[in-house]
Coordinates of C-alpha atoms and ligand atoms in Angstrom, one line a residue:
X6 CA 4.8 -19.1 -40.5
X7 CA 6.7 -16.5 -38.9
X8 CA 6.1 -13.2 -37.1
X9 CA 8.2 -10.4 -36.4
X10 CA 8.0 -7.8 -33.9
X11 CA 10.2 -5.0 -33.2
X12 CA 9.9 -2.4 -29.4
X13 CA 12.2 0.2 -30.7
X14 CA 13.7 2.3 -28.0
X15 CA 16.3 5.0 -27.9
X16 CA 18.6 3.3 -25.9
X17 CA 17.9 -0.9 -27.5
X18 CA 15.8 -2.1 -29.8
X19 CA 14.1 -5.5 -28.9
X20 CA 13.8 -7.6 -31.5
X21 CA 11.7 -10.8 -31.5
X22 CA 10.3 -13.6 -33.8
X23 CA 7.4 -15.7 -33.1
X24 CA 5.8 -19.0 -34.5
X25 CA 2.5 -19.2 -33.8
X26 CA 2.5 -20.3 -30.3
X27 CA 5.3 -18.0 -28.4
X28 CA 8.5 -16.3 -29.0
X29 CA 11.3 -18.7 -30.5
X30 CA 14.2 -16.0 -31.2
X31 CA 14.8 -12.4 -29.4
X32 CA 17.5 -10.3 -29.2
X33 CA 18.4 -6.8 -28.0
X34 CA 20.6 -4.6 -30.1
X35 CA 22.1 -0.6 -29.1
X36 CA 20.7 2.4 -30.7
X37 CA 23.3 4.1 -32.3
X38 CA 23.1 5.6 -35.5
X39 CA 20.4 4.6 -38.2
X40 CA 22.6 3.3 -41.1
X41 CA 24.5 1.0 -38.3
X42 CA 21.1 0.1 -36.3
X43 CA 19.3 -0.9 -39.2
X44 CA 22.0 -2.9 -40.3
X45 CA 21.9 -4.9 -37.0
X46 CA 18.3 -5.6 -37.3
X47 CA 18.2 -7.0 -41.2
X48 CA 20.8 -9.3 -39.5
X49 CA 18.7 -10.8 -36.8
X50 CA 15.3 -10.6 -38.9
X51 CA 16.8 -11.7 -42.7
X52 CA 17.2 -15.6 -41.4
X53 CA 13.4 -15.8 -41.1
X54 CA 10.7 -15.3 -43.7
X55 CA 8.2 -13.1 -42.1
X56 CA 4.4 -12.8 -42.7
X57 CA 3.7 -10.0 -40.5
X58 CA 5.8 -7.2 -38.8
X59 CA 4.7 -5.1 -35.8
X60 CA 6.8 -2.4 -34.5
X61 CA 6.2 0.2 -31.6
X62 CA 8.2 3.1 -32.0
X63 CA 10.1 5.5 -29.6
X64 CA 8.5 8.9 -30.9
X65 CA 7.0 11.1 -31.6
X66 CA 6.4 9.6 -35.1
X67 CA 4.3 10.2 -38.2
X68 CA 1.4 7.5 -37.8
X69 CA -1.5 8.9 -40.4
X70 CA -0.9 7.1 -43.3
X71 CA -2.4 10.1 -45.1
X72 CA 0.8 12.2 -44.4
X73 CA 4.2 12.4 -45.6
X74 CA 5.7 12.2 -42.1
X75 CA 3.7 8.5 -42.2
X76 CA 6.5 5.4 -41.1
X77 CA 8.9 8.1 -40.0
X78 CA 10.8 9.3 -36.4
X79 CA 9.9 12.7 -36.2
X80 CA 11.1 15.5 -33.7
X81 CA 13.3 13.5 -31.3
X82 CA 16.4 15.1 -29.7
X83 CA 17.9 11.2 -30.5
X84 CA 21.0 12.5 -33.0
X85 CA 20.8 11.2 -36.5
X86 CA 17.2 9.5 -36.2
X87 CA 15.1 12.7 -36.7
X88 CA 13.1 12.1 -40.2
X89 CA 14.4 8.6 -40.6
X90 CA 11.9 6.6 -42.5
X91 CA 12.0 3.7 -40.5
X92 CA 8.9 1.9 -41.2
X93 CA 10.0 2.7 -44.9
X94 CA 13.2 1.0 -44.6
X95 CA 12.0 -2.1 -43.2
X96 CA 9.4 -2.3 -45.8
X97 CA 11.6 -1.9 -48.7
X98 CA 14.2 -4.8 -46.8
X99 CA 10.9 -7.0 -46.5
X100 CA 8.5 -6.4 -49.4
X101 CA 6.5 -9.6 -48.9
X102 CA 5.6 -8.8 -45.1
X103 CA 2.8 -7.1 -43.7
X104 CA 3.2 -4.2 -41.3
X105 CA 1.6 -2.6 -38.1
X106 CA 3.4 0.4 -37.2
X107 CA 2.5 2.5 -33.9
X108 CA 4.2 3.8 -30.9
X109 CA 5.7 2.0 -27.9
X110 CA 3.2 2.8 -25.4
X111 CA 0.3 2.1 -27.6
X112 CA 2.2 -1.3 -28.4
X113 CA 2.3 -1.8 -24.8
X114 CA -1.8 -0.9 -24.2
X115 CA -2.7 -3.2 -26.6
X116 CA -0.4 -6.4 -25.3
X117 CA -1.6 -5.9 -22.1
X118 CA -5.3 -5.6 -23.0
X119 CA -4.6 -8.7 -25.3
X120 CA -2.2 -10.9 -22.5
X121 CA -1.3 -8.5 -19.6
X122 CA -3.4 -6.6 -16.7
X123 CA -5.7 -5.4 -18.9
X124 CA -7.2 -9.0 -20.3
X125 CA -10.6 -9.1 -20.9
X126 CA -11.0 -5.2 -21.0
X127 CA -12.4 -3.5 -24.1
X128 CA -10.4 -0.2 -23.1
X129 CA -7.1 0.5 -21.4
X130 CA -4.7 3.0 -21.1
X131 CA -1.0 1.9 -20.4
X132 CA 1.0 4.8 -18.5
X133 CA 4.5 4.4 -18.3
X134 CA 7.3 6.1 -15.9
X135 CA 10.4 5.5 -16.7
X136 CA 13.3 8.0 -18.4
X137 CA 10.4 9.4 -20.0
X138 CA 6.3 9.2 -18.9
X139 CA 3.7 7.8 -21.7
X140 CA 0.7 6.5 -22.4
X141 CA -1.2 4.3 -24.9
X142 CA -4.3 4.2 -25.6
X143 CA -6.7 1.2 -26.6
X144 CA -10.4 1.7 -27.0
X145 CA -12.8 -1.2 -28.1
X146 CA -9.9 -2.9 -28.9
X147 CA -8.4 -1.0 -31.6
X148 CA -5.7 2.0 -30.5
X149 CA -6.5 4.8 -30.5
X150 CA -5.1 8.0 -32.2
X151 CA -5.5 10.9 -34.4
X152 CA -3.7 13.0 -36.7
X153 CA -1.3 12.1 -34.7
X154 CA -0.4 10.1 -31.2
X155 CA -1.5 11.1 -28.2
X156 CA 1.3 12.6 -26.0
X157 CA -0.1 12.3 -22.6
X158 CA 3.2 12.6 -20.5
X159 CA 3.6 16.4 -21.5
X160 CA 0.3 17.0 -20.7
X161 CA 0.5 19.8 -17.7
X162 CA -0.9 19.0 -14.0
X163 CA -1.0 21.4 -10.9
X164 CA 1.9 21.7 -8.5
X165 CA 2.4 19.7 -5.2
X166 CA 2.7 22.1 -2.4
X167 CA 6.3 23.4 -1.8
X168 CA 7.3 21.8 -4.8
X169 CA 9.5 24.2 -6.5
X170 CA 11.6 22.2 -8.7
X171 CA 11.9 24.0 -12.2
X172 CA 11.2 20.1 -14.1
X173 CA 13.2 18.5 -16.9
X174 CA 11.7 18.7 -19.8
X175 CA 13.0 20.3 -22.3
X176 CA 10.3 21.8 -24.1
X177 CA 7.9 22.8 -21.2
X178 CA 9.9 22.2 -18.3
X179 CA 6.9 21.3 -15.6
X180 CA 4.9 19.4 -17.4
X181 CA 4.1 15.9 -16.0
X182 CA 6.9 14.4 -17.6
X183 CA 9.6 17.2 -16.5
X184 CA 8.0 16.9 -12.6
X185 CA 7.4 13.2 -12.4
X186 CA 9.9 10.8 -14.5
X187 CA 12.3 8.8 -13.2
X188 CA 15.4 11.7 -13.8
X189 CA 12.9 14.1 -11.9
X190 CA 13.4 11.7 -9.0
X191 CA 17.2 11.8 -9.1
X192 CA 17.5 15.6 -9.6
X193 CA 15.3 16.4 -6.9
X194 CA 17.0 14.3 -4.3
X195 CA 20.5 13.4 -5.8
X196 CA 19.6 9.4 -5.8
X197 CA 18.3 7.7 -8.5
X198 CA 15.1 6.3 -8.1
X199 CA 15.5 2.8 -7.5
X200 CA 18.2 3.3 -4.5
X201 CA 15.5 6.1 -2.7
X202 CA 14.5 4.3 0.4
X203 CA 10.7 3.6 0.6
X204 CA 10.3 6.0 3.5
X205 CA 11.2 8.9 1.4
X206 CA 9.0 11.8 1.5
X207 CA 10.0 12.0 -2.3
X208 CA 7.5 9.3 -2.8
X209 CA 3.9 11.5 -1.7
X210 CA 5.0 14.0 -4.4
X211 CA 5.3 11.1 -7.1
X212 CA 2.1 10.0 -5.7
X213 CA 0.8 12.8 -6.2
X214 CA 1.6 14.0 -9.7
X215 CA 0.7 10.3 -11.4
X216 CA -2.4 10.3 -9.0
X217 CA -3.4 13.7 -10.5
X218 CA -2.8 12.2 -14.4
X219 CA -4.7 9.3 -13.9
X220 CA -7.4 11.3 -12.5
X221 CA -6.8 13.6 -16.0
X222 CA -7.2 10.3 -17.9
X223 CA -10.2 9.1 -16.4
X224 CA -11.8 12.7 -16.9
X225 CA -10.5 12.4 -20.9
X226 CA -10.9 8.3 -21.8
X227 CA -13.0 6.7 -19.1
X228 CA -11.1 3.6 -19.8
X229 CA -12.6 0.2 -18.2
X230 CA -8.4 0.1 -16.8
X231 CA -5.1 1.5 -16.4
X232 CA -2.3 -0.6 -16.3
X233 CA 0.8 1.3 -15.0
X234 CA 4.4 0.0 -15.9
X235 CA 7.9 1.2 -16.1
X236 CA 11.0 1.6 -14.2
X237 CA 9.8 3.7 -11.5
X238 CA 7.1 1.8 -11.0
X239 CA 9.2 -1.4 -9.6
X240 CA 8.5 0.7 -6.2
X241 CA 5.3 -1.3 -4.7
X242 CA 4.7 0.6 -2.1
X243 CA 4.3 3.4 -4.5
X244 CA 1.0 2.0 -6.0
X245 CA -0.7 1.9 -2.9
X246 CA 0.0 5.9 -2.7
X247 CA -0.9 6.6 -6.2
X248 CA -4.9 4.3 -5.4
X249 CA -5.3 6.9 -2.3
X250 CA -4.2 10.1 -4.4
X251 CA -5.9 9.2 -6.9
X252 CA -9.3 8.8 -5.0
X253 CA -8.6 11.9 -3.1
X254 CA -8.0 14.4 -6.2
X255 CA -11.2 12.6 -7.9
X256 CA -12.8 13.4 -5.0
X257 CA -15.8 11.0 -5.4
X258 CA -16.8 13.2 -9.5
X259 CA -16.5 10.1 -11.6
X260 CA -17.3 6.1 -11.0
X261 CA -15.1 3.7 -11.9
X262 CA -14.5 0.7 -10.8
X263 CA -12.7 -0.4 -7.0
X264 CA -9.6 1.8 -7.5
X265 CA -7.3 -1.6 -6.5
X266 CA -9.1 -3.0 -9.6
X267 CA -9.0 0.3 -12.0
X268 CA -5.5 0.9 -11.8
X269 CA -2.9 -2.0 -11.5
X270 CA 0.5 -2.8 -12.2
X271 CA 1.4 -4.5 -15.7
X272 CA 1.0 -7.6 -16.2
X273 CA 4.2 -8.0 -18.5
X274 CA 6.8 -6.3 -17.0
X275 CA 9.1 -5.6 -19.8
X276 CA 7.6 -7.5 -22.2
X277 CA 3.9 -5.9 -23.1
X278 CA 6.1 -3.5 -25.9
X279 CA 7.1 -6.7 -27.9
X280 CA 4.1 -8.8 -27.4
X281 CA 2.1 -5.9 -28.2
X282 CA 3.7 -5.2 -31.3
X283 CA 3.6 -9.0 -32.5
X284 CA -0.1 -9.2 -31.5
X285 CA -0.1 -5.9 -33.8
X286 CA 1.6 -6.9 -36.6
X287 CA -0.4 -10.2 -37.0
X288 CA -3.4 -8.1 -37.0
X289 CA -1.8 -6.2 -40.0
X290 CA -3.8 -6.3 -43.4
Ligands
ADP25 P1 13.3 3.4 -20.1 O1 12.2 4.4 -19.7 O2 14.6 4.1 -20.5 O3 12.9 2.4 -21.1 P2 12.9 2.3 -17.5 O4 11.5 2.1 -17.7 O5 13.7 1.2 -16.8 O6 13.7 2.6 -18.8 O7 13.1 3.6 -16.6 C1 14.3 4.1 -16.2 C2 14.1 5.1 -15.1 O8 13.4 4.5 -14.0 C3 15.3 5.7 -14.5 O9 15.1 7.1 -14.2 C4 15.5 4.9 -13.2 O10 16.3 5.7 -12.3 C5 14.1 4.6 -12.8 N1 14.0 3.4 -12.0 C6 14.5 2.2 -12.4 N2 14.2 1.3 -11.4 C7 13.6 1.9 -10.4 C8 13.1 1.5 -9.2 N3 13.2 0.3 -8.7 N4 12.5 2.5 -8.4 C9 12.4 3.7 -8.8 N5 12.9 4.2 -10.0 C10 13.5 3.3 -10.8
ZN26 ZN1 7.1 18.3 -21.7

């Protein structure tokens, strides 16, 4: 029996295929138009007979399957792939499989609550900085989500001191994502993040601003963890400023557990977006 799983970004989209003890085929293929996409994918996933499917989705997307937006990529600036049924072409190419169908960060939560940082945790929230900030969220083991998906990294957070950078996102400008992703980090300081010296004063404003949302997610979720992951977070050093910011701004309101132990790194770097969407899929009825 095989499983498939797809961590669709808008740059690649990781393609992997499981027996059912581990991985036995990946690949990584550009995201470029739909039609061309698409095409790349039946090629990798056609050789294999698949009884399940999970994919994790760059959005936002349409995930009430209630809706006519369900299965589809909804307002992204990515050209070509706004209102592209995507689960609804893979389901049409692979009639016989079974499909789980949810975003990339909620993909992520669940893999690392199943096999990451997050093991043995009935809740976790998986934030991630990278191009972009999101989060996932998994609560007594299912994800959760509404109408639609949470969208935690446009959610809006007070200003460092002195910081007067205008942000960039393009919708609100400041909001967490606009002040606090890894392109904030290059247009502040002219460096991208990963050559910014770990002395860099940048690094208490980072601090700061993730500190501040994780204190925003505790308020909201009260998860038993939060697992951070993403590029920006291949900085260390910056963990140990985002446990002291974040006990500061929380400012001794709310329990949780030993901040070392509440909020960790991931526990599969790069890989809790495909794992989670395999672990998904298999799960799919
Ligand atoms: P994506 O979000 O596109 O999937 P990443 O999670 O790798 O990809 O995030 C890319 C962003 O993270 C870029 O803005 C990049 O400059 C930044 N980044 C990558 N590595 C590091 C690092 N070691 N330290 C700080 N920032 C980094
Ligand atoms: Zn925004």
């Amino acid at each position: 029996m095989f499983y498939g799983a797809i961590e669709a970004g808008g740059t690649k989209m990781n393609c992997a295929v499981a027996d059912e003890r581990s991985i036995i085929d990946e690949c990584s293929l550009p995201t470029t138009t739909p039609e061309e996409t698409m095409a790349a994918i039946f090629a990798f996933f056609d050789k294999y007979t698949l009884a399940t499917m999970g994919v994790g989705s760059f959005g936002p997307i349409g995930i009430d399957p209630q809706q006519e937006t369900y299965g589809k990529i909804l307002a992204t600036p990515k050209k070509g792939w706004q209102q592209f049924d995507f689960l609804g072409t893979l389901k049409k190419r692979y009639p016989a499989t079974r499909f789980a169908w949810t975003t990339d960060v909620n993909a992520a939560a669940f893999g690392e609550l199943k096999q990451g940082a997050a093991q043995g945790m009935r809740s976790c929230v998986y934030l991630t900085i990278g191009t972009g900030i999101g989060a996932g969220i998994v609560i007594n083991e299912e994800i959760f989500q509404g109408a639609g998906h949470p969208e935690v990294g446009h959610t809006f957070v007070k200003r460092y001191p002195q910081d007067d950078y205008v942000g960039t996102c393009p919708y609100h400008k400041d909001c967490l994502e606009g002040l606090a992703a890894g392109p904030s980090l290059e247009a502040r300081t002219g460096i991208k993040g990963q050559h910014l010296p770990k002395d860099h004063e940048i690094w208490d404003l980072q601090a700061f601003y993730i500190g501040q949302a994780l204190v925003n997610i505790t308020l909201t979720v009260a998860p038993d963890r939060i697992v951070l992951g993403g590029g920006v977070m291949n900085q260390p050093h910056l963990l140990t400023k985002i446990h002291d910011q974040f006990t500061e701004q929380m400012a001794g309101y709310m329990e949780t557990p030993a901040v070392t132990e509440y909020i960790v790194a991931w526990g599969l770097p790069n890989k809790s977006g495909i794992i989670g969407s395999l672990l998904l899929g298999k799960e799919a009825q």
